[in-house]
Amino acid sequence: MIIVFVLLAVFVPTAGARFGHLSVISLFVYAQATMAAGTLPALDPALEADVVHASVILWSFGTLVGVSVLYAFTILKSPRTAYDPLVDFAYPKRTTAFWILASIGISTLYYMSVGYLAFVESLQALINDTGEDVAALRLESYAGEKYFFPGYVNQFKNALLPALTIVVLTSAYHFRVSGRAVVGLILAPLTLLFLLGTGQRGAFVIALALAVVTAYFVVPRRVKKYIVRIGIVGILLFFLLTIASGRANRDLEAAPDFGSKLGVLFEQLAFRILGSNQMSSIVGFQYIHEQDIPAGSEWWQAFVGLLPGQPGSDLSNRIFAVLYGSTRGTSPLSLWGSTYHNWGLVGTVLIAALLATIFCRLAASINSTTYGNLVQFVGMAGVTITLGTWIADGPVSVLNKGLVMYALVWLWGSRIARRGQSAVLGGTDSAVGHPRRSMPRE
């Protein structure tokens, strides 16, 4: 842990400050540091698998920090301090409305096919004290006997719908559009309901982070205010979801007073950050330590599993069975555990260097943006969050979290921006067909 803290102390004031602390490379380094902080103290030096696991963590983390610091001081031309883009808060309304309605329709059909929303059923069970098996409801929502292609649905439900909701509401409140409160009261709760519908907390957390990073790109000088507001709302909803999902029922019932119950909820939050993925990664690494597989074969099998009707990799299910005695759930390896399993230690170091270089280049490209629109920035934020919070499993995990969808939104926004830049000289916004309405500085 001393090595991790020293490396982090080197990164934060150097590469972290130059790229920006919410850039993709900074988020990625901080996420890996969080994984290390929850993993290293729990490893047993008497177990060979745990010793190797520690080496994998330190080599990969050291490589990330070394490459990013080197890039920041030798290649980076536009640091975060120079970031001050011209932001266009207009957007193509008809196309955006179409994709919002399509996302709502797909999400609605999905939950109708499943037959219930696990979050709503959990709340009803909590209020009525029916003792319903909410854990089984959560599992059946995305891994039941009937398969409704949740991975494809999530691209719309968990990625596109929250992204476009941010675009619409941000633009409406910026321009003080009449009826914006009504639009917000309809769109925001509906999006939230779909996000929480399966009873899982991950997509909800990603959506909150998406809002924060979008603000970081759009209104950089006021982002601290939005972080506080979004953080408070996020923690309260996280607590509500934790209670409704029954994850801490026994501890909450045993707590004698409100302060103790609040402590249980914060323990759940801390475990979600420092314990849940780390426990899975430790047990998973012990499970795969002495298993030899052809290079990249497990990743390839996971990619094949993206196709309809293909089983994909069942490694995370087998690790889940080691932990809980059943394969009806997933407990993935960490990113570096998965990389080591597929490519060995040398391959892990090389891939860490490659990812650090790509993420540095991506962050530098965003920092050099001089003109953009809300669609473009929310796409950037989605790609940043998806890659920056990549802590578990192989490349398929970021695809399942909406990386391709966010990249398409970014591409769409970039096309709008190119038309908008041309229209600036003529004084009109060709993307939306009205006089240009932008906010040069916030």
Tab-separated table of C-alpha atoms in Angstrom:
chain	number	residue	atom	x	y	z
A	1	MET	CA	0.000	0.000	0.000
A	2	ILE	CA	2.936	2.333	0.608
A	3	ILE	CA	3.955	1.863	-3.031
A	4	VAL	CA	0.408	2.650	-4.187
A	5	PHE	CA	0.223	5.799	-2.038
A	6	VAL	CA	3.619	7.015	-3.262
A	7	LEU	CA	2.646	6.466	-6.899
A	8	LEU	CA	-0.670	8.218	-6.299
A	9	ALA	CA	1.121	11.129	-4.622
A	10	VAL	CA	3.277	11.448	-7.741
A	11	PHE	CA	0.315	11.251	-10.137
A	12	VAL	CA	-2.147	13.677	-8.509
A	13	PRO	CA	-0.159	16.967	-8.728
A	14	THR	CA	1.468	16.095	-12.054
A	15	ALA	CA	-0.480	14.118	-14.656
A	16	GLY	CA	-3.717	14.355	-12.665
A	17	ALA	CA	-3.576	18.156	-12.578
A	18	ARG	CA	-2.456	18.526	-16.195
A	19	PHE	CA	-5.086	16.196	-17.652
A	20	GLY	CA	-7.785	17.184	-15.160
A	21	HIS	CA	-8.930	15.125	-12.195
A	22	LEU	CA	-12.131	14.017	-13.968
A	23	SER	CA	-10.393	13.162	-17.224
A	24	VAL	CA	-10.504	9.561	-18.413
A	25	ILE	CA	-6.890	8.813	-17.453
A	26	SER	CA	-7.266	10.374	-13.990
A	27	LEU	CA	-10.511	8.543	-13.270
A	28	PHE	CA	-8.898	5.321	-14.441
A	29	VAL	CA	-5.874	5.761	-12.159
A	30	TYR	CA	-8.075	6.696	-9.176
A	31	ALA	CA	-10.368	3.719	-9.825
A	32	GLN	CA	-7.376	1.352	-9.927
A	33	ALA	CA	-6.027	2.910	-6.720
A	34	THR	CA	-9.402	2.288	-5.068
A	35	MET	CA	-9.328	-1.332	-6.186
A	36	ALA	CA	-5.790	-1.681	-4.835
A	37	ALA	CA	-6.743	-0.080	-1.507
A	38	GLY	CA	-9.520	-2.620	-1.027
A	39	THR	CA	-7.535	-5.607	-2.308
A	40	LEU	CA	-3.933	-5.454	-1.090
A	41	PRO	CA	-4.653	-5.395	2.678
A	42	ALA	CA	-6.887	-8.462	2.299
A	43	LEU	CA	-4.275	-10.595	0.526
A	44	ASP	CA	-2.530	-13.415	2.404
A	45	PRO	CA	1.285	-13.408	1.958
A	46	ALA	CA	1.273	-17.136	2.762
A	47	LEU	CA	-0.701	-17.873	-0.427
A	48	GLU	CA	1.241	-17.932	-3.682
A	49	ALA	CA	-1.826	-16.802	-5.636
A	50	ASP	CA	-2.182	-13.711	-3.442
A	51	VAL	CA	1.509	-12.846	-3.757
A	52	VAL	CA	1.257	-13.038	-7.545
A	53	HIS	CA	-1.971	-11.022	-7.390
A	54	ALA	CA	-0.174	-8.270	-5.465
A	55	SER	CA	2.597	-8.220	-8.070
A	56	VAL	CA	0.063	-7.908	-10.890
A	57	ILE	CA	-1.630	-4.964	-9.139
A	58	LEU	CA	1.628	-3.115	-8.451
A	59	TRP	CA	3.153	-3.658	-11.880
A	60	SER	CA	-0.006	-2.535	-13.676
A	61	PHE	CA	-0.565	0.479	-11.407
A	62	GLY	CA	3.079	1.540	-11.656
A	63	THR	CA	2.897	1.289	-15.443
A	64	LEU	CA	-0.257	3.428	-15.578
A	65	VAL	CA	1.296	6.166	-13.450
A	66	GLY	CA	4.655	6.067	-15.240
A	67	VAL	CA	3.208	6.279	-18.751
A	68	SER	CA	0.694	9.009	-17.867
A	69	VAL	CA	3.258	11.209	-16.108
A	70	LEU	CA	5.679	10.789	-19.010
A	71	TYR	CA	2.931	11.653	-21.508
A	72	ALA	CA	1.825	14.696	-19.488
A	73	PHE	CA	5.270	16.298	-19.594
A	74	THR	CA	6.516	15.247	-23.025
A	75	ILE	CA	3.531	15.051	-25.398
A	76	LEU	CA	0.570	16.899	-23.842
A	77	LYS	CA	0.161	20.303	-25.495
A	78	SER	CA	-3.142	21.489	-24.069
A	79	PRO	CA	-3.465	20.999	-20.283
A	80	ARG	CA	-6.747	21.265	-18.432
A	81	THR	CA	-5.953	24.838	-17.324
A	82	ALA	CA	-6.285	25.950	-20.958
A	83	TYR	CA	-9.700	24.278	-21.380
A	84	ASP	CA	-12.410	26.882	-22.007
A	85	PRO	CA	-14.636	25.830	-24.943
A	86	LEU	CA	-17.450	27.688	-26.626
A	87	VAL	CA	-20.555	25.660	-25.693
A	88	ASP	CA	-23.710	25.516	-27.795
A	89	PHE	CA	-26.690	24.528	-25.645
A	90	ALA	CA	-28.985	23.905	-28.633
A	91	TYR	CA	-29.623	20.417	-30.021
A	92	PRO	CA	-31.616	18.781	-32.857
A	93	LYS	CA	-34.986	18.393	-31.197
A	94	ARG	CA	-36.785	16.004	-33.547
A	95	THR	CA	-33.980	13.456	-33.713
A	96	THR	CA	-33.409	13.647	-29.970
A	97	ALA	CA	-37.125	13.217	-29.253
A	98	PHE	CA	-37.230	10.189	-31.572
A	99	TRP	CA	-34.381	8.422	-29.757
A	100	ILE	CA	-35.768	9.275	-26.328
A	101	LEU	CA	-39.157	7.811	-27.274
A	102	ALA	CA	-37.443	4.780	-28.822
A	103	SER	CA	-35.435	4.219	-25.627
A	104	ILE	CA	-38.555	4.566	-23.480
A	105	GLY	CA	-40.437	2.158	-25.749
A	106	ILE	CA	-37.653	-0.451	-25.681
A	107	SER	CA	-37.329	-0.171	-21.887
A	108	THR	CA	-41.082	-0.446	-21.404
A	109	LEU	CA	-41.324	-3.530	-23.632
A	110	TYR	CA	-38.428	-5.116	-21.749
A	111	TYR	CA	-40.041	-4.688	-18.330
A	112	MET	CA	-43.393	-5.808	-19.706
A	113	SER	CA	-41.685	-8.972	-20.945
A	114	VAL	CA	-40.018	-9.544	-17.583
A	115	GLY	CA	-43.364	-8.930	-15.893
A	116	TYR	CA	-42.327	-6.530	-13.137
A	117	LEU	CA	-39.851	-3.889	-11.994
A	118	ALA	CA	-37.725	-5.412	-9.249
A	119	PHE	CA	-37.217	-2.029	-7.560
A	120	VAL	CA	-40.964	-1.357	-7.344
A	121	GLU	CA	-41.674	-4.899	-6.141
A	122	SER	CA	-38.944	-4.526	-3.528
A	123	LEU	CA	-40.422	-1.261	-2.250
A	124	GLN	CA	-43.875	-2.831	-2.026
A	125	ALA	CA	-42.459	-5.829	-0.166
A	126	LEU	CA	-40.696	-3.489	2.247
A	127	ILE	CA	-43.791	-1.357	2.873
A	128	ASN	CA	-46.171	-4.313	3.189
A	129	ASP	CA	-43.634	-6.503	5.028
A	130	THR	CA	-44.451	-9.463	2.780
A	131	GLY	CA	-41.005	-11.045	3.049
A	132	GLU	CA	-40.683	-11.446	-0.716
A	133	ASP	CA	-37.383	-12.785	-2.042
A	134	VAL	CA	-36.111	-9.519	-3.542
A	135	ALA	CA	-32.714	-11.035	-4.368
A	136	ALA	CA	-34.441	-13.556	-6.626
A	137	LEU	CA	-36.436	-10.746	-8.242
A	138	ARG	CA	-33.233	-8.847	-9.029
A	139	LEU	CA	-31.670	-11.926	-10.581
A	140	GLU	CA	-34.735	-12.845	-12.629
A	141	SER	CA	-34.798	-9.303	-14.063
A	142	TYR	CA	-31.648	-9.877	-16.077
A	143	ALA	CA	-30.799	-13.598	-15.798
A	144	GLY	CA	-34.087	-15.409	-15.664
A	145	GLU	CA	-35.148	-18.545	-17.502
A	146	LYS	CA	-36.571	-16.418	-20.317
A	147	TYR	CA	-33.906	-14.372	-22.079
A	148	PHE	CA	-34.932	-10.881	-23.221
A	149	PHE	CA	-31.525	-9.643	-24.409
A	150	PRO	CA	-30.813	-7.343	-21.440
A	151	GLY	CA	-27.364	-6.441	-22.793
A	152	TYR	CA	-28.905	-4.861	-25.880
A	153	VAL	CA	-31.721	-3.231	-23.917
A	154	ASN	CA	-29.185	-1.678	-21.533
A	155	GLN	CA	-27.629	0.284	-24.404
A	156	PHE	CA	-30.873	2.257	-24.583
A	157	LYS	CA	-32.093	2.004	-20.981
A	158	ASN	CA	-28.832	2.624	-19.138
A	159	ALA	CA	-26.838	4.667	-21.667
A	160	LEU	CA	-28.787	6.489	-24.398
A	161	LEU	CA	-31.850	7.490	-22.355
A	162	PRO	CA	-29.903	9.045	-19.421
A	163	ALA	CA	-27.539	10.797	-21.865
A	164	LEU	CA	-30.334	12.401	-23.886
A	165	THR	CA	-32.289	13.244	-20.739
A	166	ILE	CA	-29.267	15.258	-19.560
A	167	VAL	CA	-29.133	17.004	-22.951
A	168	VAL	CA	-32.825	17.949	-22.947
A	169	LEU	CA	-33.010	19.142	-19.334
A	170	THR	CA	-29.718	21.048	-19.431
A	171	SER	CA	-30.761	22.879	-22.592
A	172	ALA	CA	-34.275	23.577	-21.283
A	173	TYR	CA	-33.023	25.128	-18.047
A	174	HIS	CA	-30.228	27.039	-19.783
A	175	PHE	CA	-32.680	28.691	-22.194
A	176	ARG	CA	-35.412	28.908	-19.500
A	177	VAL	CA	-37.865	27.149	-21.787
A	178	SER	CA	-41.477	27.395	-20.631
A	179	GLY	CA	-42.747	24.094	-19.247
A	180	ARG	CA	-39.234	22.877	-18.436
A	181	ALA	CA	-40.310	21.828	-14.943
A	182	VAL	CA	-43.055	19.614	-16.392
A	183	VAL	CA	-40.591	18.029	-18.825
A	184	GLY	CA	-38.182	17.421	-15.945
A	185	LEU	CA	-40.860	15.919	-13.699
A	186	ILE	CA	-41.795	13.463	-16.446
A	187	LEU	CA	-38.460	12.601	-18.015
A	188	ALA	CA	-36.166	12.448	-14.965
A	189	PRO	CA	-38.315	10.106	-12.787
A	190	LEU	CA	-39.063	7.862	-15.782
A	191	THR	CA	-35.368	7.565	-16.592
A	192	LEU	CA	-34.597	6.886	-12.941
A	193	LEU	CA	-37.312	4.224	-12.740
A	194	PHE	CA	-35.906	2.384	-15.744
A	195	LEU	CA	-32.368	2.615	-14.346
A	196	LEU	CA	-33.406	1.211	-10.971
A	197	GLY	CA	-35.956	-1.221	-12.367
A	198	THR	CA	-33.745	-4.313	-12.182
A	199	GLY	CA	-32.707	-3.503	-8.609
A	200	GLN	CA	-29.048	-3.090	-9.613
A	201	ARG	CA	-27.096	-0.067	-8.410
A	202	GLY	CA	-24.282	0.039	-10.954
A	203	ALA	CA	-26.173	1.667	-13.845
A	204	PHE	CA	-27.607	4.281	-11.475
A	205	VAL	CA	-24.131	5.221	-10.209
A	206	ILE	CA	-22.828	5.470	-13.790
A	207	ALA	CA	-25.720	7.799	-14.705
A	208	LEU	CA	-24.890	10.091	-11.774
A	209	ALA	CA	-21.238	10.112	-12.793
A	210	LEU	CA	-22.317	10.890	-16.360
A	211	ALA	CA	-24.126	13.999	-15.120
A	212	VAL	CA	-21.086	15.125	-13.106
A	213	VAL	CA	-18.582	14.672	-15.934
A	214	THR	CA	-20.924	16.359	-18.431
A	215	ALA	CA	-20.974	19.384	-16.121
A	216	TYR	CA	-17.181	19.109	-15.860
A	217	PHE	CA	-16.940	19.486	-19.651
A	218	VAL	CA	-19.743	22.021	-20.162
A	219	VAL	CA	-19.454	24.365	-17.147
A	220	PRO	CA	-15.939	23.703	-15.798
A	221	ARG	CA	-15.888	26.733	-13.518
A	222	ARG	CA	-19.101	25.769	-11.726
A	223	VAL	CA	-18.715	22.008	-11.616
A	224	LYS	CA	-17.965	21.854	-7.865
A	225	LYS	CA	-21.471	23.115	-7.106
A	226	TYR	CA	-23.017	20.407	-9.274
A	227	ILE	CA	-20.834	17.693	-7.770
A	228	VAL	CA	-22.166	18.507	-4.293
A	229	ARG	CA	-25.799	18.554	-5.423
A	230	ILE	CA	-25.596	15.385	-7.491
A	231	GLY	CA	-23.593	13.666	-4.735
A	232	ILE	CA	-26.236	14.369	-2.083
A	233	VAL	CA	-29.082	13.153	-4.305
A	234	GLY	CA	-27.049	10.128	-5.339
A	235	ILE	CA	-26.225	9.047	-1.784
A	236	LEU	CA	-29.852	9.381	-0.683
A	237	LEU	CA	-31.099	7.308	-3.628
A	238	PHE	CA	-28.314	4.769	-3.070
A	239	PHE	CA	-29.511	4.352	0.522
A	240	LEU	CA	-33.123	3.978	-0.636
A	241	LEU	CA	-32.142	1.329	-3.175
A	242	THR	CA	-30.046	-0.490	-0.573
A	243	ILE	CA	-32.994	-0.611	1.849
A	244	ALA	CA	-35.499	-1.590	-0.845
A	245	SER	CA	-33.275	-4.320	-2.251
A	246	GLY	CA	-32.983	-6.021	1.135
A	247	ARG	CA	-29.175	-6.057	1.011
A	248	ALA	CA	-28.810	-4.911	4.619
A	249	ASN	CA	-32.061	-6.045	6.225
A	250	ARG	CA	-30.530	-7.977	9.116
A	251	ASP	CA	-28.058	-5.252	10.053
A	252	LEU	CA	-30.721	-2.550	9.816
A	253	GLU	CA	-33.130	-4.518	11.998
A	254	ALA	CA	-30.400	-5.095	14.580
A	255	ALA	CA	-29.418	-1.403	14.699
A	256	PRO	CA	-30.925	0.129	17.858
A	257	ASP	CA	-31.354	3.754	16.713
A	258	PHE	CA	-31.362	6.055	13.705
A	259	GLY	CA	-27.657	6.835	13.981
A	260	SER	CA	-26.786	3.154	13.965
A	261	LYS	CA	-29.032	2.524	10.976
A	262	LEU	CA	-27.372	5.404	9.138
A	263	GLY	CA	-24.018	3.853	9.971
A	264	VAL	CA	-25.142	0.558	8.411
A	265	LEU	CA	-26.072	2.376	5.195
A	266	PHE	CA	-22.704	4.130	5.031
A	267	GLU	CA	-21.028	0.765	5.625
A	268	GLN	CA	-22.932	-0.551	2.611
A	269	LEU	CA	-21.702	2.409	0.581
A	270	ALA	CA	-18.108	1.838	1.720
A	271	PHE	CA	-18.350	-1.879	0.956
A	272	ARG	CA	-19.667	-1.118	-2.536
A	273	ILE	CA	-16.597	1.068	-3.151
A	274	LEU	CA	-13.864	-0.812	-1.281
A	275	GLY	CA	-15.134	-4.346	-0.772
A	276	SER	CA	-17.567	-5.807	-3.279
A	277	ASN	CA	-15.468	-5.889	-6.459
A	278	GLN	CA	-12.294	-6.472	-4.456
A	279	MET	CA	-13.634	-9.597	-2.761
A	280	SER	CA	-14.675	-10.982	-6.124
A	281	SER	CA	-11.252	-10.189	-7.593
A	282	ILE	CA	-9.356	-11.903	-4.746
A	283	VAL	CA	-11.383	-15.112	-4.829
A	284	GLY	CA	-11.390	-15.058	-8.621
A	285	PHE	CA	-7.623	-14.695	-8.846
A	286	GLN	CA	-7.144	-17.613	-6.448
A	287	TYR	CA	-9.504	-19.611	-8.654
A	288	ILE	CA	-7.651	-18.944	-11.939
A	289	HIS	CA	-4.089	-18.778	-10.593
A	290	GLU	CA	-2.955	-22.195	-11.758
A	291	GLN	CA	-5.213	-22.448	-14.797
A	292	ASP	CA	-3.364	-22.239	-18.113
A	293	ILE	CA	-5.420	-21.114	-21.092
A	294	PRO	CA	-4.533	-20.161	-24.684
A	295	ALA	CA	-3.654	-16.472	-24.936
A	296	GLY	CA	-6.772	-14.312	-25.083
A	297	SER	CA	-9.155	-17.287	-25.330
A	298	GLU	CA	-11.393	-16.259	-22.438
A	299	TRP	CA	-11.711	-12.710	-23.786
A	300	TRP	CA	-12.535	-14.117	-27.214
A	301	GLN	CA	-15.223	-16.354	-25.731
A	302	ALA	CA	-16.677	-13.317	-23.933
A	303	PHE	CA	-16.779	-11.399	-27.235
A	304	VAL	CA	-18.555	-14.325	-28.904
A	305	GLY	CA	-21.117	-14.184	-26.097
A	306	LEU	CA	-22.229	-10.746	-27.302
A	307	LEU	CA	-23.913	-12.451	-30.248
A	308	PRO	CA	-27.519	-13.627	-29.711
A	309	GLY	CA	-27.744	-17.270	-28.743
A	310	GLN	CA	-24.046	-17.645	-27.901
A	311	PRO	CA	-23.131	-18.659	-24.323
A	312	GLY	CA	-19.995	-16.539	-23.935
A	313	SER	CA	-17.568	-16.938	-21.047
A	314	ASP	CA	-18.930	-18.413	-17.802
A	315	LEU	CA	-15.857	-17.567	-15.715
A	316	SER	CA	-17.631	-14.932	-13.600
A	317	ASN	CA	-20.456	-17.422	-12.944
A	318	ARG	CA	-17.962	-20.044	-11.749
A	319	ILE	CA	-16.308	-17.540	-9.420
A	320	PHE	CA	-19.768	-16.615	-8.119
A	321	ALA	CA	-20.351	-20.300	-7.384
A	322	VAL	CA	-17.130	-20.437	-5.360
A	323	LEU	CA	-18.362	-17.510	-3.278
A	324	TYR	CA	-22.066	-18.291	-2.983
A	325	GLY	CA	-22.607	-21.886	-4.081
A	326	SER	CA	-24.638	-21.115	-7.196
A	327	THR	CA	-23.858	-20.073	-10.760
A	328	ARG	CA	-26.925	-17.802	-10.910
A	329	GLY	CA	-24.944	-14.614	-10.577
A	330	THR	CA	-21.661	-13.028	-11.616
A	331	SER	CA	-18.472	-12.230	-9.681
A	332	PRO	CA	-15.899	-11.088	-12.227
A	333	LEU	CA	-12.148	-10.887	-11.946
A	334	SER	CA	-10.615	-7.447	-11.703
A	335	LEU	CA	-9.457	-5.863	-14.941
A	336	TRP	CA	-5.844	-6.804	-14.214
A	337	GLY	CA	-6.789	-10.263	-12.963
A	338	SER	CA	-8.653	-10.867	-16.203
A	339	THR	CA	-5.730	-9.491	-18.238
A	340	TYR	CA	-3.269	-11.704	-16.360
A	341	HIS	CA	-5.500	-14.752	-16.898
A	342	ASN	CA	-5.542	-14.124	-20.647
A	343	TRP	CA	-2.071	-12.710	-21.322
A	344	GLY	CA	0.221	-13.344	-18.334
A	345	LEU	CA	2.270	-10.771	-16.391
A	346	VAL	CA	4.220	-9.404	-19.374
A	347	GLY	CA	1.019	-9.042	-21.372
A	348	THR	CA	-0.622	-7.274	-18.410
A	349	VAL	CA	2.167	-4.675	-18.245
A	350	LEU	CA	2.034	-4.110	-22.001
A	351	ILE	CA	-1.756	-3.726	-22.004
A	352	ALA	CA	-1.554	-1.344	-19.024
A	353	ALA	CA	0.916	0.789	-20.992
A	354	LEU	CA	-1.321	0.667	-24.079
A	355	LEU	CA	-4.451	1.661	-22.143
A	356	ALA	CA	-2.590	4.487	-20.380
A	357	THR	CA	-1.400	5.842	-23.734
A	358	ILE	CA	-4.867	5.619	-25.309
A	359	PHE	CA	-6.552	7.263	-22.324
A	360	CYS	CA	-3.960	10.041	-22.187
A	361	ARG	CA	-4.507	10.703	-25.878
A	362	LEU	CA	-8.278	10.701	-25.374
A	363	ALA	CA	-8.067	13.125	-22.448
A	364	ALA	CA	-5.725	15.398	-24.409
A	365	SER	CA	-8.147	15.417	-27.345
A	366	ILE	CA	-11.051	16.452	-25.102
A	367	ASN	CA	-8.954	19.150	-23.419
A	368	SER	CA	-8.171	20.641	-26.827
A	369	THR	CA	-11.884	21.074	-27.687
A	370	THR	CA	-12.629	24.707	-28.518
A	371	TYR	CA	-16.250	24.413	-29.655
A	372	GLY	CA	-18.937	21.850	-28.890
A	373	ASN	CA	-22.588	21.173	-28.130
A	374	LEU	CA	-24.464	19.294	-25.434
A	375	VAL	CA	-24.859	16.107	-27.476
A	376	GLN	CA	-21.139	16.041	-28.161
A	377	PHE	CA	-20.158	16.690	-24.560
A	378	VAL	CA	-22.506	14.099	-23.089
A	379	GLY	CA	-21.048	11.549	-25.519
A	380	MET	CA	-17.551	12.528	-24.391
A	381	ALA	CA	-18.641	12.191	-20.771
A	382	GLY	CA	-20.124	8.739	-21.399
A	383	VAL	CA	-16.935	7.455	-23.007
A	384	THR	CA	-14.886	9.030	-20.198
A	385	ILE	CA	-16.967	7.450	-17.437
A	386	THR	CA	-17.213	4.029	-19.069
A	387	LEU	CA	-13.465	3.739	-19.619
A	388	GLY	CA	-12.413	5.649	-16.507
A	389	THR	CA	-14.366	3.396	-14.141
A	390	TRP	CA	-13.268	0.157	-15.810
A	391	ILE	CA	-12.174	-1.965	-12.857
A	392	ALA	CA	-13.637	-5.404	-13.528
A	393	ASP	CA	-13.395	-8.067	-16.222
A	394	GLY	CA	-12.160	-7.742	-19.799
A	395	PRO	CA	-13.116	-5.445	-22.702
A	396	VAL	CA	-16.630	-6.865	-22.975
A	397	SER	CA	-17.529	-5.239	-19.649
A	398	VAL	CA	-17.115	-1.700	-21.053
A	399	LEU	CA	-19.105	-2.659	-24.147
A	400	ASN	CA	-21.941	-3.885	-21.934
A	401	LYS	CA	-21.880	-0.566	-20.059
A	402	GLY	CA	-22.593	1.397	-23.220
A	403	LEU	CA	-19.187	2.378	-24.613
A	404	VAL	CA	-20.269	1.988	-28.256
A	405	MET	CA	-23.533	3.857	-27.668
A	406	TYR	CA	-21.746	6.769	-25.991
A	407	ALA	CA	-19.181	6.824	-28.813
A	408	LEU	CA	-22.026	7.048	-31.346
A	409	VAL	CA	-23.580	9.940	-29.402
A	410	TRP	CA	-20.175	11.666	-29.405
A	411	LEU	CA	-19.868	11.122	-33.167
A	412	TRP	CA	-23.385	12.465	-33.723
A	413	GLY	CA	-22.606	15.522	-31.608
A	414	SER	CA	-19.354	16.107	-33.488
A	415	ARG	CA	-21.242	16.175	-36.792
A	416	ILE	CA	-23.658	18.710	-35.309
A	417	ALA	CA	-20.700	20.745	-34.045
A	418	ARG	CA	-19.076	20.871	-37.476
A	419	ARG	CA	-22.294	22.253	-38.963
A	420	GLY	CA	-22.615	24.634	-36.036
A	421	GLN	CA	-19.099	25.994	-36.461
A	422	SER	CA	-19.860	26.738	-40.099
A	423	ALA	CA	-23.071	28.475	-39.068
A	424	VAL	CA	-21.292	30.686	-36.521
A	425	LEU	CA	-19.851	32.770	-39.326
A	426	GLY	CA	-23.327	33.305	-40.737
A	427	GLY	CA	-24.923	33.876	-37.340
A	428	THR	CA	-27.320	30.912	-37.448
A	429	ASP	CA	-27.338	27.406	-36.050
A	430	SER	CA	-27.929	25.080	-39.002
A	431	ALA	CA	-28.319	22.070	-36.711
A	432	VAL	CA	-31.535	23.330	-35.166
A	433	GLY	CA	-32.684	25.989	-37.601
A	434	HIS	CA	-32.836	29.061	-35.375
A	435	PRO	CA	-30.503	31.931	-34.496
A	436	ARG	CA	-27.484	30.637	-32.676
A	437	ARG	CA	-27.985	30.593	-28.903
A	438	SER	CA	-24.800	29.719	-27.116
A	439	MET	CA	-23.091	30.369	-23.842
A	440	PRO	CA	-19.447	31.253	-24.535
A	441	ARG	CA	-18.383	31.274	-20.906
A	442	GLU	CA	-19.756	29.889	-17.638
